[in-house]
């Protein structure tokens, strides 16, 4: 932390326990009140440029290298896009179910990782606990059973990915028009063994998260919260669908902005704004413009946007969640955790359903049809809606790529959350430990993957800077 | 069978026949000598030097050196292994080999050799050369980033396909594989089924739109290191 008594700017760097590298700057007005706060993403990777020229069938394997946490989402979004290039978007039942199994396995491991390893320390020890204890090692010492559950649940999701994609990280399962393998009886039985335990632990994690949120609702409701639009894929009947569907956007009160939009036409509805201080773009709904069109994605948005969830326990949990706001969209940032655990339970329910479906053992793996040259692949990744848009020339080479990753969609909401926390918790011109912690907690609710969003690399530190209206640095704090 | 003669490889007696190279005799005896430019269906080339052995104390390429009665061949001394590792590492750093997304991964002889020798990362700095792609052909893709100049495609096209599609051009660091046309591969008579395509040991010449079709675990070198098939003959000589 750097500090200037003359009073002008605060920096928090690095932000810890999120994926990627970020910095927060809080700007003050002439009365030393918070004017706004910005989450700067300072890294750059450039995947969209360097996949140009590569053959299209290579893209699902190449672009997943954006991330080591949710590579399956990039793998499948790109594969869905390339399905259309080979005219094979109507997958065989086996191919679609193997991909879905891979995807739910990914959700299961990613949500378990986030909750048990990254978030549980805040909930179990409190936002103000000593950072030396408030981490996954602290959880392992004080709540060893919970820590073991987290590790085992993540492992289970990773085993699903290994079986469907060939490797736990960066596999090759999805190919344009289908998959390269099915799930054998032996592999299915291996996964069935621990299924009941995983369901039980998911129920327990959901309960822990729900009870915590309900118990602390008064404190959590205003914490980093604000009204926003919400965007997600939904099935044709309005049900939540994490693998495939059409786009639906609602406003903060639940009114539909658009519904059942074929995502091939996403560019007619969504645009991206560039701001000079961040490598991460700011997407918005075109009809509302950049000032009012920004939206949230991810678990909270998905639960808000959908009409129902097609698995019984997750649907019951959704109803319970929606009852808190009497059926209206929930705009509480910290409610992300609760909805993430609803999705954890939904994922394991879907996994159970799929592991009892004989189509997984089918032999018909790939379909092809009429060739196309432009394509969009969308999927709901653990962190939110993920857009892959490509153009491929007659030589099979990619000539254009545009990726809008989940965290990019949540860019403006994360900035709002940080601003809200700064407004509520900044006193004077000093970044206290409490403020630093709270800014991190707010960012972490969105489970951002900053490295994906900016296409960056490296460990995740947070810098927070406090700046005066003159631009002078007032305070700076670095969280290692 | 009277014309057979004996010699030794690493102290093991091996039978050879007149006209055989050391590598051919070693293969028959179930002894694996690492190689890249050598291919069973092609004439020896001796360019990659990975098969370097000591013959009566002198370095020779096993793919070109004839076997002879009484010669003493060293194939697996520490010094030879070090030379081979260096050669393989240099092949990696002078091209752009990104195994993590290459469709040849698991079926690539260069990658398989690196795994066999335990090379996790090269000790030399990467050169990151600028190399050209040629995607003009409807069924074949050339990615020169991965070319190791083994010349298998040149020999296979000329000797097996009877086409002369590929040829070396340039010298030294500018040496590269060119195609026998004014502009690109599409203007040659190269075809999907050509031996010149399947002979490529790395991911430089590929059949289009079939990449990643073989799942991880079932690829050529997923289960056992490269050369294991040859060594299996020694372990089970009657099979």
XYZ file of C-alpha atoms in Angstrom:
719
model
C 0.000 0.000 0.000
C 1.231 3.498 -0.775
C -0.138 6.456 1.089
C -0.165 10.208 0.403
C -1.549 12.350 3.185
C -2.381 15.200 0.808
C -5.282 13.016 -0.206
C -5.818 11.949 -3.756
C -6.006 8.251 -4.893
C -6.234 4.651 -3.529
C -4.872 1.497 -5.179
C -5.600 -2.104 -4.176
C -3.213 -4.516 -5.836
C -3.246 -7.437 -6.208
C -6.825 -8.781 -5.913
C -6.389 -12.251 -4.438
C -8.260 -15.511 -4.785
C -9.648 -14.782 -8.231
C -8.280 -15.967 -11.572
C -6.009 -13.437 -13.264
C -4.412 -10.135 -12.354
C -6.364 -7.010 -11.443
C -6.027 -3.554 -9.993
C -8.662 -1.296 -8.490
C -8.526 2.483 -8.612
C -10.920 4.554 -6.524
C -11.339 8.143 -7.688
C -12.480 10.838 -5.283
C -14.278 14.078 -6.071
C -13.231 17.462 -4.701
C -15.156 16.730 -1.501
C -13.208 13.500 -1.107
C -16.278 11.395 -1.728
C -16.046 8.364 -4.021
C -16.680 9.482 -7.592
C -16.227 6.046 -9.105
C -14.074 2.952 -8.819
C -12.525 1.025 -11.651
C -11.388 -2.568 -11.875
C -8.459 -2.451 -14.277
C -7.447 -5.586 -16.046
C -3.911 -4.930 -17.072
C -2.927 -8.008 -19.012
C -3.316 -8.833 -22.656
C -3.121 -12.099 -24.566
C -4.445 -11.698 -28.089
C -5.939 -15.126 -28.839
C -8.349 -13.558 -31.314
C -5.399 -12.486 -33.425
C -3.132 -15.454 -33.289
C -5.748 -18.052 -34.195
C -6.114 -16.306 -37.536
C -4.723 -18.575 -40.215
C -5.131 -21.730 -38.139
C -7.308 -24.525 -39.562
C -10.822 -24.448 -38.111
C -10.762 -27.964 -36.645
C -7.784 -26.931 -34.501
C -9.678 -24.078 -32.821
C -11.597 -26.027 -30.114
C -8.313 -27.478 -28.865
C -6.321 -24.276 -29.303
C -8.636 -21.693 -27.704
C -9.248 -23.743 -24.568
C -5.660 -22.835 -23.665
C -7.094 -19.463 -22.659
C -7.853 -21.016 -19.320
C -6.890 -23.824 -16.955
C -10.050 -23.544 -14.861
C -12.850 -23.724 -17.406
C -11.137 -24.823 -20.638
C -14.086 -27.141 -21.343
C -16.320 -24.091 -21.854
C -14.010 -22.654 -24.498
C -13.536 -26.111 -26.013
C -17.289 -26.633 -26.319
C -18.170 -23.087 -27.416
C -15.599 -23.345 -30.208
C -16.755 -26.870 -31.080
C -20.362 -25.659 -31.268
C -19.205 -22.917 -33.616
C -17.234 -25.360 -35.767
C -20.204 -27.763 -35.851
C -21.873 -25.155 -38.001
C -18.847 -24.771 -40.255
C -19.107 -28.467 -41.189
C -22.925 -28.355 -41.192
C -23.065 -30.705 -38.241
C -24.862 -28.624 -35.625
C -27.616 -31.231 -35.249
C -25.498 -33.633 -33.226
C -26.219 -37.303 -32.739
C -27.799 -38.100 -29.337
C -24.551 -39.737 -28.226
C -22.415 -36.760 -29.227
C -24.678 -34.230 -27.547
C -24.963 -36.241 -24.346
C -21.215 -36.882 -24.113
C -20.611 -33.152 -24.563
C -23.260 -32.311 -21.992
C -21.717 -34.742 -19.522
C -18.341 -33.062 -20.090
C -19.949 -29.658 -19.581
C -21.786 -30.548 -16.368
C -18.581 -32.152 -15.074
C -16.865 -28.857 -15.766
C -19.559 -26.882 -13.937
C -19.341 -29.242 -11.010
C -15.593 -28.943 -10.614
C -15.452 -25.201 -11.299
C -18.259 -24.284 -8.883
C -16.820 -26.617 -6.226
C -13.381 -25.064 -6.660
C -14.761 -21.550 -6.356
C -16.929 -22.211 -3.354
C -14.677 -24.451 -1.289
C -11.245 -23.065 -2.188
C -11.867 -19.388 -2.926
C -15.049 -18.270 -1.161
C -15.556 -20.477 1.877
C -12.744 -18.758 3.830
C -14.701 -15.459 3.673
C -17.936 -17.079 4.792
C -16.479 -19.346 7.457
C -14.076 -16.868 9.051
C -15.776 -13.553 8.241
C -14.659 -10.750 5.916
C -12.475 -9.161 8.593
C -10.599 -12.268 9.706
C -6.824 -12.295 9.467
C -5.857 -13.060 5.824
C -3.258 -15.473 7.237
C -6.155 -17.677 8.402
C -8.778 -16.609 5.863
C -7.617 -18.948 3.082
C -8.026 -22.531 1.953
C -5.279 -23.740 4.319
C -7.156 -22.124 7.201
C -10.311 -23.940 6.081
C -8.397 -27.222 5.877
C -7.165 -26.760 9.451
C -10.413 -25.675 11.089
C -12.976 -27.460 8.876
C -11.055 -30.457 7.511
C -14.173 -32.345 6.391
C -15.307 -29.407 4.285
C -11.876 -29.008 2.731
C -11.792 -32.696 1.814
C -15.271 -32.454 0.278
C -14.076 -29.561 -1.874
C -11.087 -31.515 -3.108
C -13.093 -34.680 -3.768
C -15.898 -32.857 -5.583
C -13.409 -31.090 -7.798
C -11.707 -34.411 -8.461
C -15.038 -35.994 -9.425
C -15.742 -33.265 -11.976
C -12.229 -33.623 -13.338
C -12.699 -37.396 -13.724
C -15.811 -36.746 -15.822
C -13.774 -34.420 -18.016
C -10.973 -37.005 -18.287
C -13.408 -39.681 -19.419
C -15.202 -37.509 -21.958
C -12.286 -35.367 -23.219
C -9.334 -37.709 -22.711
C -7.559 -35.489 -20.165
C -8.553 -33.657 -16.996
C -7.344 -30.369 -18.463
C -7.173 -29.443 -22.142
C -8.575 -32.581 -23.713
C -9.764 -33.190 -27.267
C -13.223 -34.785 -26.882
C -15.329 -32.431 -28.998
C -14.580 -32.318 -32.723
C -16.489 -30.385 -35.401
C -19.804 -32.192 -35.796
C -19.536 -34.405 -32.727
C -17.170 -36.134 -30.342
C -14.240 -38.513 -30.769
C -15.359 -41.065 -28.201
C -18.362 -42.311 -26.280
C -18.503 -43.346 -22.612
C -17.908 -47.051 -22.091
C -19.837 -49.182 -19.595
C -16.698 -49.399 -17.431
C -16.212 -45.623 -17.482
C -19.891 -45.062 -16.694
C -19.790 -47.514 -13.768
C -16.616 -45.867 -12.451
C -18.437 -42.514 -12.344
C -21.611 -43.981 -10.894
C -19.724 -45.255 -7.836
C -19.362 -41.875 -6.133
C -22.514 -40.298 -7.504
C -24.656 -40.500 -4.363
C -21.881 -39.035 -2.243
C -21.488 -36.139 -4.676
C -25.233 -35.433 -4.609
C -25.196 -35.453 -0.806
C -22.223 -33.096 -0.585
C -23.791 -30.759 -3.164
C -26.980 -30.579 -1.092
C -24.884 -29.791 1.988
C -22.884 -27.077 0.193
C -26.106 -25.487 -1.066
C -27.587 -25.565 2.424
C -24.457 -24.004 3.920
C -24.522 -21.206 1.371
C -28.255 -20.619 1.632
C -28.279 -20.617 5.440
C -25.352 -18.208 5.512
C -27.022 -15.831 3.056
C -30.394 -15.910 4.800
C -28.776 -15.454 8.215
C -26.685 -12.490 7.038
C -29.226 -11.091 4.569
C -29.386 -7.693 6.202
C -25.632 -7.240 5.848
C -25.305 -8.922 2.444
C -28.294 -7.367 0.665
C -26.739 -3.931 0.196
C -23.156 -5.229 -0.081
C -21.802 -4.316 -3.528
C -25.362 -4.536 -4.846
C -27.178 -2.582 -7.545
C -29.984 -3.092 -10.018
C -29.011 -4.488 -13.398
C -30.185 -6.255 -16.502
C -29.517 -10.003 -16.679
C -28.618 -12.168 -19.672
C -28.483 -15.935 -20.175
C -29.300 -18.765 -22.549
C -32.630 -20.457 -21.934
C -34.254 -23.479 -23.512
C -37.229 -22.983 -25.833
C -39.596 -23.615 -22.911
C -37.737 -21.060 -20.777
C -35.920 -23.624 -18.642
C -32.292 -23.159 -17.634
C -29.971 -24.854 -20.110
C -26.245 -24.577 -19.570
C -25.234 -26.196 -22.864
C -27.563 -24.801 -25.493
C -30.507 -22.479 -25.995
C -31.534 -19.014 -27.097
C -30.667 -15.674 -25.562
C -32.980 -13.981 -23.094
C -32.348 -10.643 -21.389
C -34.452 -9.161 -18.582
C -34.248 -5.887 -16.747
C -33.825 -5.413 -12.986
C -37.572 -5.777 -12.463
C -37.853 -8.927 -14.572
C -39.293 -7.418 -17.741
C -38.026 -9.125 -20.879
C -35.769 -6.956 -23.043
C -35.529 -9.709 -25.652
C -36.314 -13.400 -25.613
C -35.552 -16.531 -27.613
C -32.987 -14.736 -29.745
C -31.034 -17.080 -31.979
C -27.465 -16.430 -30.877
C -26.248 -16.551 -34.465
C -27.657 -13.025 -34.536
C -26.097 -11.905 -31.254
C -24.319 -8.984 -32.941
C -27.704 -7.386 -33.670
C -28.439 -7.314 -29.933
C -25.079 -7.044 -28.167
C -22.231 -4.590 -28.817
C -18.932 -3.975 -27.056
C -17.541 -0.658 -25.871
C -13.809 -0.017 -25.505
C -12.580 2.161 -22.653
C -9.006 3.412 -22.620
C -8.128 2.268 -19.106
C -8.828 -1.476 -19.486
C -7.954 -4.252 -21.930
C -11.349 -5.726 -21.107
C -14.232 -4.504 -23.280
C -17.647 -3.470 -21.957
C -20.524 -5.322 -23.646
C -24.030 -3.859 -23.647
C -27.490 -4.464 -25.059
C -27.660 -2.353 -28.213
C -31.269 -1.241 -27.848
C -30.498 0.287 -24.426
C -27.096 1.789 -25.276
C -23.850 1.551 -23.262
C -25.108 3.634 -20.318
C -28.147 1.482 -19.558
C -27.551 -1.675 -21.575
C -24.903 -3.381 -19.460
C -25.962 -6.604 -17.837
C -24.953 -9.388 -15.493
C -24.224 -12.966 -16.538
C -23.387 -16.091 -14.564
C -25.250 -18.089 -11.915
C -27.274 -15.161 -10.527
C -28.345 -14.027 -13.998
C -29.171 -17.576 -15.094
C -31.378 -18.245 -12.087
C -33.045 -14.850 -12.482
C -33.591 -15.252 -16.213
C -34.912 -18.811 -16.445
C -38.542 -19.826 -15.839
C -37.590 -23.103 -14.219
C -34.837 -25.681 -13.796
C -35.478 -29.142 -15.194
C -34.050 -31.128 -12.280
C -36.234 -31.496 -9.177
C -33.882 -30.577 -6.337
C -32.358 -27.586 -8.116
C -35.850 -26.409 -9.093
C -36.985 -26.591 -5.473
C -33.856 -24.637 -4.506
C -34.559 -22.063 -7.228
C -38.085 -21.502 -5.924
C -36.728 -21.055 -2.429
C -34.204 -18.556 -3.733
C -36.746 -16.590 -5.752
C -39.056 -16.451 -2.730
C -36.567 -14.128 -1.016
C -37.384 -11.447 -3.589
C -40.987 -12.603 -4.012
C -40.300 -13.863 -7.518
C -38.639 -10.685 -8.780
C -35.034 -10.782 -10.040
C -32.507 -10.833 -7.240
C -29.914 -8.059 -7.647
C -27.773 -8.851 -4.605
C -24.151 -9.409 -5.647
C -23.511 -11.830 -2.789
C -26.468 -13.937 -3.951
C -24.150 -15.228 -6.693
C -22.807 -17.743 -4.189
C -26.226 -19.171 -3.401
C -27.159 -19.468 -7.081
C -23.778 -21.015 -7.852
C -24.579 -23.779 -5.393
C -28.041 -24.253 -6.960
C -26.201 -24.837 -10.227
C -23.774 -27.193 -8.501
C -26.739 -29.319 -7.437
C -28.343 -28.989 -10.878
C -25.110 -30.166 -12.509
C -24.818 -33.281 -10.385
C -28.511 -34.053 -10.970
C -27.893 -33.785 -14.733
C -24.761 -35.923 -14.420
C -26.812 -38.574 -12.632
C -29.464 -38.459 -15.349
C -26.840 -38.815 -18.095
C -25.000 -41.661 -16.365
C -28.240 -43.643 -16.571
C -28.785 -42.879 -20.265
C -27.761 -45.661 -22.685
C -27.141 -43.086 -25.441
C -23.756 -42.427 -23.817
C -22.656 -45.808 -25.141
C -23.839 -45.114 -28.711
C -21.459 -45.508 -31.645
C -22.725 -42.726 -33.897
C -20.365 -39.913 -32.999
C -20.034 -37.369 -35.840
C -22.387 -35.733 -38.363
C -21.589 -33.402 -41.227
C -23.698 -31.427 -43.694
C -23.605 -28.297 -45.812
C -20.552 -26.160 -45.282
C -20.771 -22.602 -43.831
C -18.208 -19.844 -43.617
C -19.392 -17.807 -40.616
C -20.458 -19.149 -37.273
C -21.254 -18.320 -33.672
C -20.942 -20.755 -30.777
C -22.513 -19.858 -27.436
C -22.506 -21.715 -24.183
C -23.182 -20.950 -20.544
C -19.773 -21.255 -18.904
C -19.534 -21.474 -15.102
C -18.867 -17.716 -14.988
C -21.549 -16.769 -17.513
C -22.466 -16.587 -21.178
C -19.513 -17.233 -23.465
C -19.551 -16.039 -27.094
C -17.280 -17.425 -29.830
C -17.674 -15.897 -33.290
C -15.566 -17.008 -36.272
C -15.220 -16.623 -40.010
C -13.511 -19.391 -41.974
C -12.348 -19.073 -45.592
C -12.539 -21.591 -48.430
C -9.091 -22.913 -47.495
C -10.408 -23.928 -44.034
C -8.440 -21.171 -42.290
C -9.867 -18.895 -39.599
C -9.885 -15.315 -40.873
C -11.784 -13.623 -38.035
C -12.419 -14.428 -34.384
C -14.318 -12.508 -31.732
C -14.557 -13.920 -28.222
C -16.754 -12.342 -25.556
C -15.914 -14.304 -22.443
C -18.092 -14.532 -19.367
C -16.037 -12.198 -17.211
C -16.076 -9.556 -19.947
C -19.867 -9.623 -19.835
C -19.622 -8.976 -16.097
C -17.122 -6.137 -16.515
C -19.465 -3.226 -15.793
C -21.229 -5.087 -12.917
C -17.878 -5.763 -11.244
C -16.984 -2.085 -11.563
C -20.358 -1.176 -10.060
C -19.864 -3.627 -7.208
C -16.462 -2.161 -6.395
C -17.837 1.390 -6.579
C -20.699 0.485 -4.257
C -18.358 -1.092 -1.712
C -16.031 1.901 -1.895
C -18.934 4.315 -1.383
C -20.208 2.353 1.603
C -16.953 1.448 3.284
C -14.320 4.072 2.446
C -13.784 6.439 5.324
C -11.290 9.248 4.866
C -8.511 8.771 2.364
C -6.941 5.572 3.646
C -7.428 2.055 2.356
C -8.045 0.035 5.475
C -7.651 -3.724 5.660
C -11.444 -3.910 5.984
C -12.014 -1.969 2.746
C -9.463 -4.047 0.886
C -11.109 -7.249 2.085
C -14.563 -6.060 1.136
C -13.526 -4.999 -2.347
C -12.037 -8.427 -2.871
C -15.131 -10.165 -1.506
C -17.324 -8.182 -3.913
C -15.171 -8.980 -6.935
C -14.920 -12.616 -5.897
C -18.727 -12.956 -5.850
C -18.590 -12.724 -9.652
C -15.971 -15.521 -9.768
C -14.090 -13.531 -12.397
C -11.537 -15.126 -14.611
C -9.525 -12.042 -15.413
C -6.924 -13.900 -17.400
C -9.566 -15.219 -19.795
C -11.334 -11.922 -20.041
C -8.306 -9.972 -21.111
C -6.551 -12.927 -22.565
C -3.789 -12.723 -19.937
C -1.421 -14.893 -17.988
C -0.130 -15.149 -14.445
C -0.982 -15.277 -10.748
C -3.681 -13.018 -9.421
C -2.696 -10.079 -7.302
C -4.928 -7.044 -6.556
C -3.808 -3.427 -6.411
C -6.167 -0.731 -5.100
C -5.361 2.924 -5.732
C -7.178 5.936 -4.311
C -6.922 9.038 -6.499
C -8.129 12.576 -5.963
C -10.067 14.565 -8.563
C -6.756 16.152 -9.548
C -5.357 12.722 -10.397
C -2.972 12.722 -7.464
C -2.359 9.379 -5.748
C -3.708 9.427 -2.201
C -3.228 5.858 -1.143
C -2.143 2.548 -2.628
C -2.426 -0.928 -1.208
C -1.249 -4.252 -2.557
C -2.717 -7.572 -1.482
C -0.266 -10.387 -2.187
C 21.407 -68.545 -44.319
C 25.130 -69.190 -44.619
C 25.752 -65.574 -45.529
C 24.639 -64.295 -42.114
C 27.265 -62.730 -39.945
C 27.511 -61.687 -36.335
C 28.262 -58.329 -34.752
C 27.433 -56.728 -31.424
C 25.227 -53.834 -30.323
C 25.915 -52.759 -26.744
C 27.595 -56.147 -26.192
C 24.602 -58.157 -27.439
C 25.330 -60.449 -30.381
C 23.204 -59.617 -33.399
C 22.884 -61.418 -36.738
C 23.187 -59.372 -39.909
C 22.922 -60.061 -43.627
C 24.911 -58.520 -46.460
C 23.246 -55.317 -47.677
C 21.569 -54.581 -44.382
C 22.149 -51.352 -42.541
C 22.928 -51.433 -38.843
C 19.412 -50.101 -38.191
C 17.752 -52.854 -40.228
C 19.708 -55.568 -38.438
C 18.992 -53.952 -35.072
C 15.255 -53.787 -35.862
C 15.227 -57.490 -36.697
C 17.006 -58.227 -33.454
C 14.505 -56.182 -31.460
C 16.950 -53.410 -30.601
C 15.555 -49.924 -31.089
C 17.811 -47.245 -32.488
C 15.995 -43.849 -32.347
C 15.338 -42.171 -35.715
C 13.372 -39.435 -37.434
C 14.307 -39.116 -41.110
C 14.448 -42.879 -41.560
C 11.296 -44.634 -42.788
C 10.888 -48.312 -43.571
C 9.524 -47.744 -47.051
C 12.055 -45.094 -48.035
C 15.706 -45.023 -49.008
C 18.023 -43.954 -46.169
C 18.687 -40.245 -45.897
C 21.023 -39.860 -42.930
C 20.084 -36.249 -42.334
C 18.551 -36.023 -38.865
C 21.507 -37.790 -37.168
C 19.264 -38.990 -34.340
C 20.266 -42.593 -35.114
C 23.940 -41.827 -34.567
C 25.735 -44.834 -33.069
C 29.421 -45.557 -32.483
C 30.802 -48.143 -34.912
C 34.135 -49.384 -33.669
C 34.326 -46.100 -31.786
C 33.399 -43.782 -34.688
C 30.079 -41.920 -34.920
C 27.961 -43.170 -37.853
C 24.291 -42.914 -38.761
C 22.805 -46.378 -38.248
C 20.271 -45.836 -41.044
C 23.000 -45.488 -43.707
C 25.930 -47.470 -42.314
C 26.062 -51.093 -43.543
C 26.259 -53.775 -40.913
C 29.425 -55.880 -41.138
C 30.892 -58.959 -39.538
C 32.475 -58.348 -36.162
C 31.741 -54.637 -35.906
C 31.187 -53.295 -32.412
C 28.225 -50.938 -32.216
C 27.392 -48.725 -29.255
C 23.774 -47.569 -29.200
C 22.945 -46.489 -25.688
C 25.972 -44.984 -23.969
C 25.467 -41.858 -21.875
C 27.408 -39.788 -24.413
C 25.224 -40.954 -27.313
C 22.043 -40.296 -25.385
C 23.275 -36.770 -24.673
C 23.987 -36.191 -28.375
C 20.533 -37.442 -29.354
C 18.829 -35.303 -26.731
C 20.677 -32.254 -28.002
C 19.667 -33.020 -31.580
C 16.016 -33.433 -30.617
C 16.046 -30.275 -28.525
C 17.532 -28.324 -31.433
C 14.750 -29.577 -33.706
C 12.232 -28.257 -31.208
C 13.758 -24.824 -30.785
C 14.419 -24.118 -34.451
C 10.769 -24.612 -35.395
C 7.495 -23.590 -33.757
C 6.332 -26.786 -32.089
C 3.263 -26.227 -29.916
C 2.425 -29.773 -28.889
C -0.370 -28.602 -26.607
C -2.741 -27.952 -29.491
C -1.070 -29.765 -32.378
C -3.343 -32.378 -33.903
C -0.358 -34.687 -34.377
C 0.169 -34.855 -30.597
C 0.264 -38.469 -29.472
C 1.080 -39.591 -33.013
C 4.126 -37.363 -33.519
C 7.523 -39.042 -33.709
C 9.415 -35.926 -32.584
C 7.199 -35.524 -29.521
C 7.392 -39.257 -28.828
C 11.186 -39.167 -28.925
C 11.227 -36.238 -26.505
C 9.009 -38.206 -24.134
C 11.173 -41.314 -24.510
C 14.267 -39.302 -23.645
C 12.557 -37.442 -20.808
C 12.990 -34.014 -22.410
C 10.551 -31.753 -20.558
C 11.811 -28.427 -21.911
C 14.707 -27.606 -24.215
C 17.759 -25.949 -22.699
C 18.386 -23.810 -25.788
C 16.486 -20.588 -26.456
C 13.571 -20.810 -28.887
C 14.248 -19.188 -32.248
C 10.553 -18.579 -33.075
C 11.123 -18.453 -36.828
C 8.517 -17.067 -39.203
C 7.286 -19.967 -41.317
C 4.612 -20.164 -43.997
C 1.398 -22.156 -44.027
C -0.084 -23.556 -47.219
C -3.787 -24.326 -46.925
C -4.505 -23.950 -50.637
C -5.035 -27.664 -51.317
C -8.582 -28.884 -50.687
C -7.427 -31.953 -48.740
C -3.896 -31.313 -47.500
C -2.572 -28.677 -45.099
C 1.098 -27.698 -44.824
C 2.285 -26.098 -41.588
C 5.987 -25.380 -42.032
C 6.206 -24.264 -38.392
C 6.485 -27.942 -37.537
C 8.734 -29.097 -40.386
C 12.010 -30.721 -39.265
C 13.432 -31.051 -42.802
C 13.641 -34.838 -42.574
C 12.920 -35.103 -46.293
C 10.511 -38.019 -45.947
C 7.910 -36.181 -48.051
C 10.492 -35.494 -50.770
C 11.502 -39.156 -51.000
C 7.983 -40.540 -50.602
C 6.557 -38.294 -53.303
C 9.386 -39.106 -55.692
C 9.946 -42.806 -54.954
C 6.543 -44.077 -53.795
C 3.973 -41.696 -55.294
C 5.964 -41.031 -58.471
C 5.048 -37.339 -58.338
C 7.905 -35.125 -57.141
C 5.522 -32.788 -55.316
C 7.998 -31.738 -52.625
C 11.577 -30.531 -52.795
C 14.060 -28.724 -50.572
C 14.913 -25.142 -51.476
C 17.296 -22.663 -49.842
C 20.357 -23.372 -47.748
C 21.294 -23.274 -44.088
C 18.722 -21.601 -41.875
C 16.708 -20.635 -44.973
C 16.275 -24.225 -46.095
C 12.631 -25.234 -46.364
C 10.263 -27.597 -48.083
C 8.837 -26.167 -51.299
C 6.180 -27.535 -53.616
C 6.598 -28.230 -57.301
C 4.386 -25.368 -58.481
C 4.692 -21.662 -59.066
C 2.443 -20.701 -56.186
C 1.027 -23.317 -53.826
C 0.239 -26.960 -53.148
C -3.149 -26.661 -54.836
C -1.317 -26.310 -58.168
C 0.470 -29.673 -57.801
C -0.918 -33.161 -58.342
C -0.650 -33.965 -54.619
C -3.536 -36.106 -53.375
C -5.001 -36.959 -49.993
C -3.873 -40.604 -50.135
C -0.270 -39.826 -51.104
C 2.439 -41.590 -49.118
C 4.182 -38.215 -48.935
C 1.443 -37.061 -46.578
C 1.360 -40.091 -44.302
C 5.168 -40.289 -44.152
C 5.494 -36.941 -42.332
C 6.716 -37.798 -38.805
C 5.443 -34.497 -37.364
C 2.432 -32.237 -37.909
C 3.857 -30.428 -40.941
C 1.866 -32.186 -43.679
C -1.634 -33.117 -42.613
C -4.830 -34.454 -44.075
C -7.468 -31.798 -43.609
C -10.531 -32.038 -41.352
C -9.613 -35.263 -39.551
C -7.542 -33.810 -36.704
C -8.251 -34.976 -33.126
C -10.426 -37.826 -34.434
C -8.500 -40.380 -32.366
C -9.236 -39.899 -28.670
C -6.451 -39.353 -26.181
C -5.465 -42.757 -24.847
C -5.783 -44.483 -28.221
C -3.135 -42.546 -30.118
C 0.007 -44.253 -31.352
C 2.309 -43.310 -28.503
C -0.197 -42.944 -25.640
C 0.300 -46.422 -24.229
C 3.967 -47.187 -24.873
C 7.007 -45.132 -25.886
C 8.152 -44.928 -29.466
C 10.287 -47.954 -30.364
C 8.373 -50.289 -28.077
C 7.041 -52.230 -31.062
C 10.598 -52.996 -32.151
C 11.687 -53.879 -28.647
C 8.652 -56.147 -28.239
C 10.098 -58.386 -30.954
C 13.123 -58.959 -28.766
C 11.066 -59.629 -25.666
C 8.833 -62.093 -27.567
C 11.032 -63.435 -30.373
C 8.553 -66.172 -31.434
C 5.576 -63.897 -31.972
